[in-house]
Amino acid sequence: MPVNETLSNYSDMAYATSVVIYIAAMLLYFGEFALGRVATGTAAREAALVGSSNSSTVTTADSRDVVGHVPAKPKRPLAEKLGGMAVSMTVLGALVHFGSLLTRGLATDRVPWGNMYEFGSAICLAAVVAWLIVLFRQLRNSRREATPAQLRGLGGFLMLPVVVLLFLSGTVLYAQAAPLQPALQSYWIVIHVAAAIVSSGALLFAGTASVLYLLRSRYENNPLKMSKFGSRLPTSQALDRMAYRATVIIFPVWTFAIVAGAIWAEAAWGRFWGWDPKETCAFIAWIVYAAYLHARATAGWRGVRSAWINVLGLAVMIFNLFFVNLVVSGLHSYAGL
Amino acid sequence: MREHLKTAFAFLRNTWRGLTSMRTALVLLFLLAMAALPGALIPQRSLNQTEVDKYFQEYPDLAPFLDKIGMFEVFSSVWFASIYVLLFISLIGCLLPRCWDHYKQWRSKPVRTPRNLGRLPHHAEKTFQDSSVDEAISAAKKRLRGWRMVEHEEADGARSISAERGYLREAGNLVFHFALVGLLIGLAGGKLYGYEGQVIVVADGSEFCNSGTYNYDSFRAGLSVDGTQLSPFCVKVDDFDIKYQPSGQVASYHVGMQYQSEEDLENNAWKPYVLQVNHPLRTAGDRVYLTGNGYAPQFTVTWPDGQKRTSLVQWQPMSPQTMLSQGATKFDQPGVTDEVQRRQSQMAITGLFAPTASYDGKILSSGYPDLLDPTAAIDVMRGDLGLDSGRGQSIFGVDQSMVEQGRLKRVARENVRIGEEIRLDDGTTVRFDGVERWANLQVSHDPFQTSVLVFAVLIIFGLGTSLIVKRRRIWVRAAPHPEPGETPAARTVVEVGGLARTDQAGYGEEFARIADDLLGADVDHSPQPRADAGTARERKS
Ligand code: HEM
């Protein structure tokens, strides 16, 4: 099957465009983050948010405040405008990014994740979509756990690794559009790799939330530390919960990705599990995430320690993506690299 | 004496408790992850012996030490095994009591309605002007269908319901953990009763039968496999079609073959099969895979007395990109019975084979992996091949010590294309007849594979259930209002309270829906902005 050059060129152009849009979105998020004032009444609200978990009733006025109803103001402050633009840019970027993958797939008449470049790109899209889902769900939810501004504070920190990853994928790892090598010609590439992409993207989001959790909890333990930075983040409890929920939802998917990989390996390599470096690393990441879930249920491990475990899990995932694919030679091979 | 026994018993009990605690499980999980790490970073014998050899050359000081502590066989090392065995003992020790607890909980009734529902994390309340206690309770019962429920009669004409849901969570969790144990047993079974063999078969109708380990080029037996009980089947490789892209990358492999197993073996019937990457042949409980390919050049030697010998032997590809291959095709002169004379007249054709000739100066190399311009650069050697020396010899080369001792001499060196012939000093001719492809086949056997798959699926479903289902409680109390209403119908206060028993957020929304259904949408339930403020985690740890 010959490659459609026109479409593949469009795909490359869309890719570059989406990176530019993401960078703009990131800067806008950071702009809001930097300008966002530490809202008046923050202290009181924060006390209510952070404070004792026993208090079961919260006055209406307070919950209003938490929900983020800014008392009627003639104009939206600049910071909030930036935040709104950042979200729009993220959506736009994700659409263009999706277009890039779609045209790549059409150009080659196969799934657009047949080599490292495409795989990295797809993971980033999954992470951005995971972020948008969390954001919109939280904004819709009347029982939201953080103000919209605090929530958007996460955005820049998620876009940062996404932009770095996309930049590396688009330069170092770039591969011309080409058909799949025979080893990858199987419907399992649709199932196994799609599951791996979705999990990696969601776990990237979860890991970012845990990193911010660690920063925020430093501030909460001592409000004098990083007070500007820390106060603009969602509460540690909200961050912890976001990280946990994302991990919990995606962990069965990641398990499925590994099992599907084993089923594919049985058909392709003659055994379902052979401790190939990539398999080994996936296993390690799985064990680390299992440890994270256990830690959350173990007294003395909740909070900071379990957040560290989640960050470690993300580190293993990234290590698996880059180091194992590029440095260690295994059976997992991607065309054009 | 009794004191000693007591201490010993206490020690054992504490050890067991420690081992089966969640904290220990956590530590062991970490240890397992760390122990697996060298397996990804250091080359492993089971995967790639060549890489291991390279490692020994690059780190001559470090490698022997690493070897001693099993770093090149991490996954079969004692320390790796001890970690997972401990983990699984801990797991079983933790599961059995949990099963018992779960059984008891499952049999027991939902707990009584707390006196003050207002203190619960989720709470809502409304006074109905024209509804009786009984009506309210039966409406609640209807709404809570599917929940485990009990009803209580309380003082002053009040009635209440306690309901609980989400028992599947713990059940799923138990299924998941047990399936892990099952999976491990399946893996162990595969290690005991599985086998794996490699064999090269030339695609000219050559045959291979799984009748004994001696038919293989290499064979890896499970610990309880002695090679006498292989599943009987035969395969015949007729042709091998490889398509390449212009870049030299392979586009597709198709091995045309036939196989026979079971009753086909008795009546000698053959079934056709097209073997491809990702599509192994599954027969007689075994699987046959295509794992490699290469070229087998065919040469014919004609001695001056007119005797002829033709040989087709696989050569070894040196690079998958160009398929430049090296090898040695060996001949005995026919009709020579005298041992001494035989050792002077053996012949070998060694050198390089290029499917598409391209030259580095005068040296043959290959420009493309497909057969566009097949050429061989051969040395014809004559003398003693050393085949009787008792030493094993590679099929891809000649014994260099024979060359060094001058017992095997080069008598010609030339580049030949298909159909070309070399005439030696004594009138013997060597003809390059043509070339066939060969397939490297792997035969694998693992009787526990299916059970491992079943447990893997259980793992996924158990996990999904245990992570998605929420264990939660709800209570409804209907009580007559202290001040009777003006209308003849009763005035009733209905209260709803909720509690999530796991720290999954999201119960708030469900609670709000139920409260709305029971009390009407206008009711103000008092959830905190922080979802599930008061989750009760009653898990054992
Ligand atoms: C082979 C190693 C193990 C693996 C891979 C593993 C994996 C998991 C996973 C992924 C969960 C998450 C499900 C959930 O959060 O509900 C979980 C939960 C749990 N595991 Fe394990 N586990 C292992 C060993 C153990 C051991 C040895 C124990 C007992 C000491 C244990 C006790 C528990 C408990 C009590 C939960 C429920 C925690 C909760 O509700 O969050 N596990 N396990």
Tab-separated table of N, CA and C in Angstrom, chain B residues 200 293-295 297 313-319 323-328 353 394 396-397 438:
chain	number	residue	atom	x	y	z
B	200	ILE	N	15.875	-25.122	11.413
B	200	ILE	CA	15.884	-24.487	10.102
B	200	ILE	C	15.418	-25.508	9.077
B	293	ASN	N	14.626	-16.220	8.634
B	293	ASN	CA	14.740	-16.738	7.277
B	293	ASN	C	16.126	-16.429	6.749
B	294	GLY	N	16.449	-17.086	5.624
B	294	GLY	CA	17.756	-16.849	5.034
B	294	GLY	C	17.849	-17.594	3.718
B	295	TYR	N	19.074	-17.621	3.167
B	295	TYR	CA	19.266	-18.251	1.871
B	295	TYR	C	20.101	-19.517	2.001
B	297	PRO	N	22.322	-21.496	-0.722
B	297	PRO	CA	22.803	-21.659	-2.091
B	297	PRO	C	23.027	-23.145	-2.396
B	313	VAL	N	22.639	-26.210	1.368
B	313	VAL	CA	22.794	-26.037	2.810
B	313	VAL	C	22.522	-24.585	3.167
B	314	GLN	N	21.860	-24.379	4.306
B	314	GLN	CA	21.551	-23.003	4.700
B	314	GLN	C	22.808	-22.233	5.046
B	315	TRP	N	22.853	-20.985	4.586
B	315	TRP	CA	23.887	-20.064	5.029
B	315	TRP	C	23.256	-19.080	5.971
B	316	GLN	N	24.140	-18.388	6.697
B	316	GLN	CA	23.651	-17.578	7.803
B	316	GLN	C	23.630	-16.106	7.420
B	317	PRO	N	22.477	-15.434	7.553
B	317	PRO	CA	22.458	-14.002	7.213
B	317	PRO	C	23.284	-13.193	8.213
B	318	MET	N	24.076	-12.260	7.683
B	318	MET	CA	24.885	-11.430	8.575
B	318	MET	C	24.186	-10.115	8.872
B	319	SER	N	23.293	-9.711	7.979
B	319	SER	CA	22.574	-8.478	8.238
B	319	SER	C	21.158	-8.619	7.699
B	323	MET	N	20.723	-8.967	3.847
B	323	MET	CA	20.731	-10.432	3.746
B	323	MET	C	22.028	-10.967	3.138
B	324	LEU	N	23.119	-10.229	3.257
B	324	LEU	CA	24.424	-10.790	2.913
B	324	LEU	C	24.631	-11.956	3.864
B	325	SER	N	24.992	-13.127	3.299
B	325	SER	CA	25.044	-14.329	4.121
B	325	SER	C	26.404	-14.980	4.035
B	326	GLN	N	26.742	-15.738	5.062
B	326	GLN	CA	27.996	-16.495	5.010
B	326	GLN	C	27.693	-17.939	5.353
B	327	GLY	N	28.570	-18.832	4.910
B	327	GLY	CA	28.318	-20.222	5.218
B	327	GLY	C	29.364	-21.124	4.605
B	328	ALA	N	29.127	-22.403	4.734
B	328	ALA	CA	30.057	-23.389	4.207
B	328	ALA	C	29.254	-24.595	3.747
B	353	PHE	N	27.410	-14.891	0.346
B	353	PHE	CA	26.370	-14.913	-0.663
B	353	PHE	C	25.605	-13.599	-0.582
B	394	SER	N	30.649	-25.850	13.433
B	394	SER	CA	29.531	-25.028	12.988
B	394	SER	C	29.168	-25.410	11.562
B	396	PHE	N	28.034	-23.356	9.626
B	396	PHE	CA	28.213	-22.145	8.826
B	396	PHE	C	29.675	-21.824	8.527
B	397	GLY	N	30.621	-22.704	8.902
B	397	GLY	CA	32.020	-22.390	8.637
B	397	GLY	C	32.880	-23.637	8.652
B	438	TRP	N	15.351	-20.512	3.209
B	438	TRP	CA	14.989	-21.386	4.328
B	438	TRP	C	14.212	-20.612	5.373
